[in-house]
Coordinates of C-alpha atoms in Angstrom, one line a residue:
M272 CA 30.0 14.4 57.9
T273 CA 31.0 16.7 55.1
D274 CA 33.7 16.0 52.5
R275 CA 37.0 17.9 52.9
P276 CA 37.7 20.6 50.3
V277 CA 39.5 19.2 47.2
S278 CA 43.2 20.3 47.2
L279 CA 44.1 22.5 44.3
T280 CA 47.6 21.1 44.2
P281 CA 48.6 19.1 41.1
P282 CA 47.6 15.4 41.3
P283 CA 50.4 12.8 41.9
S284 CA 52.1 11.1 39.0
G285 CA 49.9 8.6 37.3
Y286 CA 46.7 9.8 38.9
T287 CA 45.2 11.3 35.8
D288 CA 45.6 8.0 33.8
W289 CA 44.2 6.0 36.7
L290 CA 41.2 8.3 37.0
A291 CA 40.5 8.0 33.3
E292 CA 40.6 4.2 33.6
L293 CA 38.2 4.2 36.6
K294 CA 35.8 6.4 34.6
M295 CA 35.9 3.9 31.8
R296 CA 35.3 1.0 34.2
I297 CA 32.3 2.7 35.8
H298 CA 30.8 3.7 32.5
S299 CA 31.2 0.1 31.2
A300 CA 29.6 -1.3 34.4
Q301 CA 26.7 1.1 34.0
Q302 CA 26.2 0.0 30.4
R303 CA 26.3 -3.7 31.4
A304 CA 23.8 -3.1 34.3
A305 CA 21.4 -1.2 32.0
L306 CA 21.7 -4.0 29.4
A307 CA 21.0 -6.7 32.0
V308 CA 17.9 -4.8 33.3
N309 CA 16.6 -4.3 29.8
R310 CA 17.1 -8.0 29.0
E311 CA 15.3 -9.1 32.1
L312 CA 12.4 -6.8 31.3
V313 CA 12.1 -8.0 27.7
L314 CA 12.2 -11.6 29.0
L315 CA 9.5 -10.9 31.5
Y316 CA 7.3 -9.4 28.8
W317 CA 7.9 -12.4 26.6
Q318 CA 7.0 -14.8 29.4
I319 CA 3.8 -12.8 30.1
G320 CA 2.9 -12.9 26.4
R321 CA 3.6 -16.6 26.2
D322 CA 1.4 -17.3 29.2
I323 CA -1.5 -15.3 27.7
L324 CA -1.2 -17.2 24.5
E325 CA -1.1 -20.6 26.2
R326 CA -3.9 -19.9 28.6
Q327 CA -6.2 -18.5 25.9
G328 CA -5.5 -21.5 23.8
R329 CA -5.8 -24.1 26.6
E330 CA -8.6 -22.5 28.7
G331 CA -10.6 -21.0 25.8
W332 CA -10.4 -17.5 27.4
G333 CA -11.5 -14.6 25.3
A334 CA -9.6 -11.3 24.7
K335 CA -11.3 -9.6 27.6
V336 CA -9.1 -11.5 30.0
I337 CA -6.3 -9.2 29.0
E338 CA -8.3 -6.2 30.1
R339 CA -8.9 -7.8 33.5
L340 CA -5.2 -8.9 33.7
A341 CA -4.1 -5.3 33.0
H342 CA -6.3 -4.0 35.8
D343 CA -5.1 -6.6 38.3
L344 CA -1.4 -6.1 37.5
R345 CA -1.6 -2.4 37.7
T346 CA -3.3 -2.7 41.1
A347 CA -0.7 -5.1 42.4
F348 CA 2.2 -3.1 41.0
P349 CA 1.1 0.6 41.0
D350 CA 4.7 1.8 40.6
M351 CA 5.5 -0.3 37.5
K352 CA 4.7 0.9 34.0
G353 CA 4.0 -1.4 31.1
F354 CA 0.9 -3.2 32.3
S355 CA -1.6 -1.4 30.2
R356 CA -4.0 -3.4 28.1
A357 CA -2.3 -2.2 24.9
N358 CA 1.1 -3.3 26.1
L359 CA -0.2 -6.7 27.2
M360 CA -1.5 -7.1 23.6
Y361 CA 2.0 -6.3 22.4
M362 CA 3.5 -8.9 24.8
R363 CA 1.1 -11.5 23.3
A364 CA 2.1 -10.5 19.8
F365 CA 5.8 -10.5 20.8
A366 CA 5.6 -14.1 22.1
E367 CA 3.6 -15.2 19.1
A368 CA 6.3 -13.7 16.8
W369 CA 9.2 -15.4 18.7
P370 CA 7.9 -18.8 19.9
E371 CA 11.3 -19.8 21.4
Q372 CA 12.6 -18.2 24.6
A373 CA 16.2 -18.5 23.4
I374 CA 15.6 -15.6 20.9
V375 CA 15.2 -13.2 23.8
Q376 CA 18.9 -13.8 24.6
Q377 CA 19.7 -12.8 21.0
P378 CA 19.6 -9.3 19.5
V379 CA 15.9 -8.7 20.3
G380 CA 16.7 -9.2 24.0
Q381 CA 19.4 -6.5 23.8
L382 CA 17.1 -3.9 22.4
P383 CA 14.7 -1.7 24.4
W384 CA 11.0 -2.7 24.3
G385 CA 10.1 0.2 22.1
H386 CA 12.6 -1.0 19.4
N387 CA 11.0 -4.4 19.6
L388 CA 7.6 -2.9 18.9
V389 CA 9.0 -1.2 15.8
L390 CA 10.4 -4.5 14.6
L391 CA 7.1 -6.3 15.4
S392 CA 4.9 -3.8 13.6
K393 CA 7.0 -2.8 10.6
L394 CA 8.4 -6.2 9.5
K395 CA 6.6 -9.4 8.6
N396 CA 9.2 -12.1 9.0
A397 CA 11.7 -13.2 11.7
E398 CA 14.7 -13.0 9.4
Q399 CA 14.2 -9.4 8.6
R400 CA 13.5 -8.6 12.2
L401 CA 16.8 -10.2 13.3
A402 CA 18.8 -8.5 10.6
Y403 CA 17.5 -5.0 11.6
A404 CA 17.8 -5.8 15.3
Q405 CA 21.5 -6.7 14.8
R406 CA 22.2 -3.5 12.9
A407 CA 20.4 -1.4 15.5
I408 CA 22.7 -2.8 18.1
E409 CA 25.8 -2.4 16.0
H410 CA 25.2 1.2 15.1
G411 CA 23.2 2.4 18.2
W412 CA 20.1 3.3 16.2
S413 CA 17.4 5.1 18.2
R414 CA 13.8 3.9 17.9
S415 CA 13.0 6.7 15.4
I416 CA 16.1 5.9 13.3
L417 CA 15.3 2.2 13.3
E418 CA 11.8 3.0 12.1
M419 CA 13.2 5.2 9.3
Q420 CA 15.8 2.7 8.2
I421 CA 13.1 0.0 8.0
E422 CA 10.7 2.2 6.0
T423 CA 13.4 3.1 3.5
R424 CA 14.5 -0.6 3.2
F425 CA 18.0 0.2 4.3
L426 CA 19.2 -3.4 4.4
E427 CA 17.4 -4.4 1.2
R428 CA 19.3 -1.7 -0.7
E429 CA 22.7 -2.5 0.9
G430 CA 25.3 -3.9 -1.4
K431 CA 23.2 -3.4 -4.5
A432 CA 25.4 -0.8 -6.3
V433 CA 27.1 -1.9 -9.5
T434 CA 30.8 -2.1 -8.7
N435 CA 34.1 -3.7 -9.8
F436 CA 35.2 -4.3 -6.3
V437 CA 35.6 -8.1 -6.7
Q438 CA 38.3 -7.5 -9.4
R439 CA 39.8 -4.4 -7.8
I440 CA 39.8 -4.8 -4.0
P441 CA 41.5 -7.8 -2.5
P442 CA 39.8 -9.8 0.2
P443 CA 38.9 -9.5 3.0
G444 CA 38.0 -5.9 2.1
T445 CA 35.9 -6.9 -1.0
D446 CA 32.7 -7.8 0.9
L447 CA 33.0 -4.9 3.3
A448 CA 33.5 -2.4 0.4
R449 CA 30.6 -3.9 -1.5
Q450 CA 28.3 -3.8 1.5
S451 CA 29.3 -0.1 2.1
L452 CA 27.5 1.0 -1.1
K453 CA 23.8 0.7 -1.8
D454 CA 21.4 1.3 -4.6
P455 CA 19.4 3.4 -4.8
Y456 CA 20.3 6.1 -2.3
L457 CA 17.2 7.9 -1.0
F458 CA 17.5 11.6 -0.6
D459 CA 13.9 12.1 0.5
F460 CA 15.1 14.6 3.2
L461 CA 16.2 17.2 0.6
R462 CA 12.7 18.4 -0.4
L463 CA 14.0 19.2 -3.9
G464 CA 12.0 18.8 -7.1
K465 CA 12.8 16.1 -9.6
D466 CA 14.6 18.5 -11.9
A467 CA 17.1 19.7 -9.3
D468 CA 20.6 20.1 -10.7
E469 CA 23.9 18.7 -9.3
R470 CA 24.8 21.8 -7.3
E471 CA 21.4 22.0 -5.6
I472 CA 21.6 18.4 -4.6
E473 CA 25.2 18.7 -3.5
S474 CA 24.3 21.8 -1.4
G475 CA 21.3 20.1 0.1
L476 CA 23.3 17.0 1.1
V477 CA 25.9 19.1 2.9
Q478 CA 23.2 21.1 4.6
H479 CA 21.7 17.9 5.9
I480 CA 25.0 16.1 6.4
T481 CA 23.8 14.1 9.4
R482 CA 21.0 12.6 7.4
F483 CA 23.3 12.1 4.5
L484 CA 25.8 10.2 6.6
L485 CA 23.0 8.1 8.0
E486 CA 21.9 7.2 4.5
L487 CA 25.5 6.4 3.4
G488 CA 25.8 4.0 6.3
A489 CA 28.3 3.3 9.1
G490 CA 31.9 4.2 8.7
F491 CA 31.7 7.3 6.5
A492 CA 33.3 10.5 7.7
F493 CA 32.7 13.8 5.9
V494 CA 35.9 15.4 4.6
G495 CA 34.6 18.2 2.4
R496 CA 32.6 19.6 -0.5
Q497 CA 34.1 21.0 -3.7
V498 CA 37.5 19.9 -2.5
H499 CA 40.2 21.7 -4.4
L500 CA 42.8 19.8 -6.3
E501 CA 45.6 21.4 -8.3
V502 CA 47.3 19.5 -11.2
G503 CA 49.8 21.1 -13.4
G504 CA 48.6 24.5 -12.5
D505 CA 44.9 23.7 -13.4
D506 CA 42.2 23.7 -10.7
F507 CA 39.7 20.8 -10.2
F508 CA 37.0 20.4 -7.6
I509 CA 35.6 17.1 -6.2
D510 CA 31.9 17.2 -5.5
L511 CA 32.1 15.4 -2.2
L512 CA 35.0 13.7 -0.4
F513 CA 34.6 11.2 2.5
Y514 CA 36.8 8.8 4.4
H515 CA 35.7 5.3 5.3
L516 CA 37.1 4.4 8.7
K517 CA 36.7 0.7 8.3
L518 CA 38.0 0.4 4.8
R519 CA 40.7 3.0 5.5
S520 CA 40.0 4.6 2.1
Y521 CA 39.1 8.0 0.8
V522 CA 35.8 7.9 -1.0
V523 CA 35.2 10.3 -3.9
I524 CA 31.5 10.9 -4.6
E525 CA 30.4 12.6 -7.9
L526 CA 26.8 13.6 -8.6
K527 CA 25.2 13.5 -12.1
A528 CA 21.7 14.9 -12.5
D529 CA 21.0 12.8 -15.6
K530 CA 21.3 9.2 -16.8
F531 CA 24.6 7.4 -16.4
K532 CA 27.0 7.7 -19.3
P533 CA 30.3 5.7 -19.6
E534 CA 32.3 9.0 -20.0
H535 CA 31.3 10.0 -16.5
L536 CA 33.8 7.5 -15.2
G537 CA 36.7 9.2 -16.9
Q538 CA 36.3 12.3 -14.7
L539 CA 35.9 10.1 -11.6
S540 CA 38.9 8.0 -12.5
F541 CA 41.0 11.2 -12.8
Y542 CA 39.9 12.4 -9.3
L543 CA 40.8 9.0 -7.8
T544 CA 44.3 9.2 -9.4
V545 CA 44.9 12.7 -8.0
V546 CA 43.6 11.8 -4.5
D547 CA 45.8 8.7 -4.4
A548 CA 48.8 10.9 -5.4
Q549 CA 48.2 14.0 -3.4
V550 CA 45.8 13.3 -0.4
K551 CA 46.1 9.7 0.8
N552 CA 49.0 8.6 2.9
E553 CA 51.0 5.3 2.9
H554 CA 48.7 3.7 5.4
D555 CA 45.5 4.3 3.4
N556 CA 44.1 1.9 0.9
P557 CA 43.4 3.0 -2.7
T558 CA 40.7 5.6 -3.0
I559 CA 37.2 4.4 -4.0
G560 CA 34.9 6.2 -6.4
L561 CA 31.1 6.4 -6.2
L562 CA 29.1 7.9 -9.1
L563 CA 25.5 8.9 -8.1
C564 CA 23.3 9.4 -11.1
K565 CA 19.6 10.0 -11.7
S566 CA 19.2 6.7 -13.5
K567 CA 21.4 4.0 -15.2
N568 CA 21.3 1.1 -17.5
K569 CA 22.7 -1.7 -15.3
V570 CA 24.3 -3.6 -18.3
V571 CA 25.9 -0.4 -19.6
A572 CA 27.3 0.3 -16.1
E573 CA 28.7 -3.2 -15.8
Y574 CA 30.5 -2.9 -19.2
A575 CA 31.8 0.6 -18.4
L576 CA 33.4 -0.6 -15.1
R577 CA 34.9 -3.8 -16.6
E578 CA 38.1 -2.2 -17.9
K579 CA 38.6 0.3 -15.0
N580 CA 41.6 -0.4 -12.9
Q581 CA 40.4 1.6 -9.9
P582 CA 37.7 0.5 -7.5
M583 CA 34.4 2.2 -8.5
G584 CA 30.7 1.9 -7.9
I585 CA 27.6 3.3 -9.7
A586 CA 24.3 3.8 -8.0
E587 CA 21.1 5.8 -8.5
Y588 CA 19.7 8.4 -6.2
K589 CA 16.0 9.1 -5.6
L590 CA 14.5 12.4 -4.4
L591 CA 11.3 12.8 -2.5
E592 CA 9.1 13.4 -5.5
S593 CA 10.6 10.5 -7.5
L594 CA 10.6 8.0 -4.7
P595 CA 9.1 4.8 -6.2
A596 CA 6.0 3.3 -4.7
E597 CA 7.6 0.0 -4.0
L598 CA 10.0 1.7 -1.6
Q599 CA 7.2 3.1 0.5
T600 CA 6.3 0.9 3.4
G601 CA 3.0 -0.9 3.2
L602 CA 3.3 -2.4 6.7
P603 CA 1.1 -1.2 9.6
S604 CA 2.3 1.4 12.1
I605 CA 2.5 0.7 15.9
E606 CA -0.8 2.6 16.3
Q607 CA -2.5 0.4 13.6
I608 CA -1.2 -2.7 15.3
E609 CA -2.7 -1.5 18.6
R610 CA -6.1 -0.9 17.0
E611 CA -6.0 -4.3 15.3
L612 CA -5.1 -6.1 18.5
G613 CA -7.5 -4.0 20.5
A614 CA -10.3 -5.2 18.2
L615 CA -9.9 -8.6 19.8
S616 CA -11.8 -7.3 22.8
D617 CA -15.0 -7.3 20.7
E618 CA -14.9 -11.1 20.5
P619 CA -17.3 -13.1 22.6
D620 CA -15.6 -13.7 26.0
T621 CA -15.5 -17.3 27.2
E622 CA -13.4 -16.6 30.3
N623 CA -13.7 -19.1 33.0
D624 CA -14.3 -17.4 36.4

């Protein structure tokens, strides 16, 4: 039986809205189904890993039992992927990292297995793993983005900028504003030398706006570069202008290719005043300023902000060549973890047949 041709006559009143609602319901149901399937798979992997741990401990089985188990499971379930020896090793490590089953119902159970392998291999403690898992869910990070955020210590840098937000932004916006800025900002994607000037950096950030927005964090929307302002017949240009969707505030970013100086805030303050007067509307909150500089004296920065009546933050930026060693990850990659876990097969096998 074939479907009848769709009529080209206009749909009845209310049909379009109803169709849009149905599409949203179907999409939501698909998402819930995918999430449920993923949670069950992660739970299954955790249970297999727990069983391997318990039986190796109780029965004294050696690592070669995992190789035998991989063969037998693949034979029994030829259409299922995930039963390789390496993945069974990961399951064992996963269960060892999360001893309690309840954790699988938390963020780690909502993430795909590949994301969990990144958390497992890149982070050493449960607190960090949970924090990054939660952010990955909130912001929809892909596996590669999650790995990049961990390697650049995204969460460890969050909220570290020197600001006057406690004094200038009333709660509950204070904490959100403070968490929205970090220190330092890592512009390792620019491929610029350490002596790059402000315009080169600014141009590079706009050319790589997707990476720049990712580095800024959730909520930032790009408005423009060298945004023109006219005051009393004189022309002024803001380096970079953003809008923060959660704070409902414009964010003016000024770049300085040298060490922070208190006089830098005078120019930034002027721009905030003009944006508040000419750009923002009555529903927007006061404009926030962020000064990005090559380096800063934290005490000087704190003193400079003390008497400023507008919300401002001061943070450093790091280019590729000047990225400090302590910001480079020293944790093993997934491939290294696989090699280390695989080395267990060289142990004497005491498997009971």
